[in-house]
CSV table of C-alpha atoms in Angstrom, one decimal:
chain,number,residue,atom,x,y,z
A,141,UNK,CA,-23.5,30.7,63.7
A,142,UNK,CA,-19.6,30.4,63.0
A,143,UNK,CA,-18.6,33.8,64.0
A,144,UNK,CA,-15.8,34.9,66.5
A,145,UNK,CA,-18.6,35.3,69.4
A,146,UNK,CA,-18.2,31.9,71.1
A,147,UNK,CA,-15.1,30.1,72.6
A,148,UNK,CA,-13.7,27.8,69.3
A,149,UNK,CA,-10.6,25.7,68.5
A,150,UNK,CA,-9.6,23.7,65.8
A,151,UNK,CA,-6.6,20.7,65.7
A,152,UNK,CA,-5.2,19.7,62.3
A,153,UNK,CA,-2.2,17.6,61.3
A,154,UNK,CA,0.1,18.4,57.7
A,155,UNK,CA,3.3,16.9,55.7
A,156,UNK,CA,5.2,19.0,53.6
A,157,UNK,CA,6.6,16.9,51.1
A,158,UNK,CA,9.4,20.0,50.5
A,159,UNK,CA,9.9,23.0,52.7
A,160,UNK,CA,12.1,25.1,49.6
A,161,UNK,CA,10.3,27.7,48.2
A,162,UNK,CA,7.1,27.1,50.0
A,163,UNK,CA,3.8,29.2,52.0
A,164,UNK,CA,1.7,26.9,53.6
A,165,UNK,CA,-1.4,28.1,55.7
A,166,UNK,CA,-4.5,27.1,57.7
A,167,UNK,CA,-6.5,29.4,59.0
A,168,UNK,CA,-9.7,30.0,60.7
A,169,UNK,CA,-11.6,32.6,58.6
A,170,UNK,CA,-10.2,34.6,55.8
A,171,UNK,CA,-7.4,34.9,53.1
A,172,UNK,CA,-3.9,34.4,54.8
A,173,UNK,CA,-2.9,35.9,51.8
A,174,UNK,CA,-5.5,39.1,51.6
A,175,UNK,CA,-4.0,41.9,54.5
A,176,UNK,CA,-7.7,43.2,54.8
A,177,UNK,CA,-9.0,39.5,56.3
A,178,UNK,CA,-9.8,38.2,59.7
A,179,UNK,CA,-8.1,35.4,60.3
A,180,UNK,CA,-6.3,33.0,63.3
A,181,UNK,CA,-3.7,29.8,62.3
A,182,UNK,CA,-0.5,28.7,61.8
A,183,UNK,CA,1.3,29.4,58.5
A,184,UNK,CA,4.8,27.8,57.1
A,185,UNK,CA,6.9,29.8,55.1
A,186,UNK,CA,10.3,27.8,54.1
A,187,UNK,CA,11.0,26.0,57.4
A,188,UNK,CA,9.5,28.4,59.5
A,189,UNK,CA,6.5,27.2,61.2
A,190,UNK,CA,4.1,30.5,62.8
A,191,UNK,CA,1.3,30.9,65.0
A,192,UNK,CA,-0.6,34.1,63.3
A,193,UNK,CA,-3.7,36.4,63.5
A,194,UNK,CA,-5.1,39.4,62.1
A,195,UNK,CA,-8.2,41.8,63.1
A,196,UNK,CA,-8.3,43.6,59.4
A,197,UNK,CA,-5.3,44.9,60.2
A,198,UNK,CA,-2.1,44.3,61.2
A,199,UNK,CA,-0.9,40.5,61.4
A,200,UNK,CA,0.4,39.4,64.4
A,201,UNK,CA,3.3,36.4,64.0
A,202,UNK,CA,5.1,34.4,66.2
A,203,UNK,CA,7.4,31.7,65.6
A,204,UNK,CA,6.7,28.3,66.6
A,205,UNK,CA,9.0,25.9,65.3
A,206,UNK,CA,12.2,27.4,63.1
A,207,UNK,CA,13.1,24.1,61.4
A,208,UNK,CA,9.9,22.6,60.1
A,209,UNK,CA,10.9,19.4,58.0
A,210,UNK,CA,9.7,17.8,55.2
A,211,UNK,CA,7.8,14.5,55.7
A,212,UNK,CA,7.6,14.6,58.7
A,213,UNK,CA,3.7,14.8,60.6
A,214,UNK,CA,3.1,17.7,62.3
A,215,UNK,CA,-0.1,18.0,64.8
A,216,UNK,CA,-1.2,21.8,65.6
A,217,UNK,CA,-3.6,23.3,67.5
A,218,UNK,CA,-5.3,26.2,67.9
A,219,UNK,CA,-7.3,27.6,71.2
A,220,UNK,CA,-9.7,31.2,70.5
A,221,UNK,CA,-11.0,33.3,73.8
A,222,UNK,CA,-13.3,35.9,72.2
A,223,UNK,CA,-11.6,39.3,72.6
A,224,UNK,CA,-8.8,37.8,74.9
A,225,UNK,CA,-6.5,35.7,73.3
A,226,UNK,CA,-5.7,32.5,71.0
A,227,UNK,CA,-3.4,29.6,72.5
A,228,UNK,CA,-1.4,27.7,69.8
A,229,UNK,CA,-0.3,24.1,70.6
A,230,UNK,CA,2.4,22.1,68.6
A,231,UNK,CA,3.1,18.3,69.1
A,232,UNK,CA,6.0,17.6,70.7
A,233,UNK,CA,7.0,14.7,68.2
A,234,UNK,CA,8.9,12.9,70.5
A,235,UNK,CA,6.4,12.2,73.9
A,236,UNK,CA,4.0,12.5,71.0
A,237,UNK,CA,2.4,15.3,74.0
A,238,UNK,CA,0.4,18.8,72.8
A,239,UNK,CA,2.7,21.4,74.4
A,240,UNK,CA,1.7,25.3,74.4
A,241,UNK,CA,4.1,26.9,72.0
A,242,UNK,CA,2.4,30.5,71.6
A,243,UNK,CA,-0.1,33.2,73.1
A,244,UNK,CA,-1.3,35.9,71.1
A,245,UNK,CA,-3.2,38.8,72.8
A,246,UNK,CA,-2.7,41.3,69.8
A,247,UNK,CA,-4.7,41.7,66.5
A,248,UNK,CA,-6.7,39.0,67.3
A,249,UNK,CA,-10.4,38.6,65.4
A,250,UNK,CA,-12.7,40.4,67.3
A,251,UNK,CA,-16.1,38.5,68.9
A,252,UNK,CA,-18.2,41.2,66.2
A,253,UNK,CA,-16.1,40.3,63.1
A,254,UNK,CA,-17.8,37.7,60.6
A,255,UNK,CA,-21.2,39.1,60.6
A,256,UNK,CA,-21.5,38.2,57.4
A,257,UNK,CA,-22.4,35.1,55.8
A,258,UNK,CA,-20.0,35.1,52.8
A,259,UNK,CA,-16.8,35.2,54.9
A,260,UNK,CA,-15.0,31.4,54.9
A,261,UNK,CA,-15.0,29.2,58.0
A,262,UNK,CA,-11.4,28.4,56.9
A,263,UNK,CA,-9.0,28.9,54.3
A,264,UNK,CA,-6.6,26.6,53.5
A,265,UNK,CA,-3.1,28.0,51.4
A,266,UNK,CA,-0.3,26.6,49.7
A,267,UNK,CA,2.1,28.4,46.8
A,268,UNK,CA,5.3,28.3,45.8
A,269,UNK,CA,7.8,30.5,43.6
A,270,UNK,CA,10.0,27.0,42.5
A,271,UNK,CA,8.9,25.5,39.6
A,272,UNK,CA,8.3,22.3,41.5
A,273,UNK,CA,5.4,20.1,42.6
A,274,UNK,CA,4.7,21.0,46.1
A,275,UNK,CA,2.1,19.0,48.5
A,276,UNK,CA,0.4,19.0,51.8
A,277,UNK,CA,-0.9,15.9,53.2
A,278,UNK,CA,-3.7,16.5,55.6
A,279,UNK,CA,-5.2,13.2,57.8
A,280,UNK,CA,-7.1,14.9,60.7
A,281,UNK,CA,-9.5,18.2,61.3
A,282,UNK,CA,-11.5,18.9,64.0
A,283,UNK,CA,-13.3,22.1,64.6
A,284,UNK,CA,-15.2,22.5,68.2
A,285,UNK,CA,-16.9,25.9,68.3
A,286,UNK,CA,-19.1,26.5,71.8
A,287,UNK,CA,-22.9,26.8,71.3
A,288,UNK,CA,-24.2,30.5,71.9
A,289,UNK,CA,-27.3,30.4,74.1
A,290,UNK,CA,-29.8,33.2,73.5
């Protein structure tokens, strides 16, 4: 099943046409938007580009990249250890490399969370307070979650 039990990571690439006025977030499980989720992922906020997860509870945040761009690619990764911690990777856009950019051992999803089936696998978030078109362009997802042997 696609709970927090197993060993999982997920890769993803955006463009932000516009970075004023702007929340952007992938996640892997609940509302980035909802305090009372489970979640792991990255989120943009203005030009701010975040590693983040919550256990239900408090969010834990750490900045990433302080001067995301607009059109520009940006590759991201992110690494879960049940009940350990979650790696976050971030292209290096100039040796075009994955380079460890965060490690979060605090309010991560625990391995019992998502017992449920009506939880999402991911949530995906844009919005913005400018009354402006905003878009994400997305090219690439891959999900690898490790097979749980009974």
């Amino acid at each position: 099943n696609y709970s927090f039990l197993s060993p999982q990571k997920f890769r993803t690439d955006f463009e932000i046409n516009s970075t004023s006025n702007i929340t952007f977030a992938v996640a892997r499980g609940g509302d980035v938007d909802d305090t009372a989720e489970i979640y792991y992922g990255f989120r943009v906020t203005t030009t701010t580009l975040s590693a983040i997860s919550r256990n239900g509870g408090s969010e834990t945040s750490v900045v990433i990249s302080p001067s995301t761009r607009p059109n520009t690619v940006y590759v991201i990764e992110a690494e879960y250890f049940p009940n350990d911690k979650i790696l976050y990777y971030l292209r290096n856009n100039i040796t075009f490399l994955m380079e460890n950019s965060a490690t979060i051992t605090t309010n991560i999803p625990s391995s019992t969370a998502f017992s449920s089936t009506d939880k999402p696998l991911f949530n995906f978030y844009i919005s913005t307070s400018a009354n402006a078109n905003k878009e994400v362009q997305i090219s690439s997802f891959e999900y690898i979650q490790q097979k749980k042997r009974f």
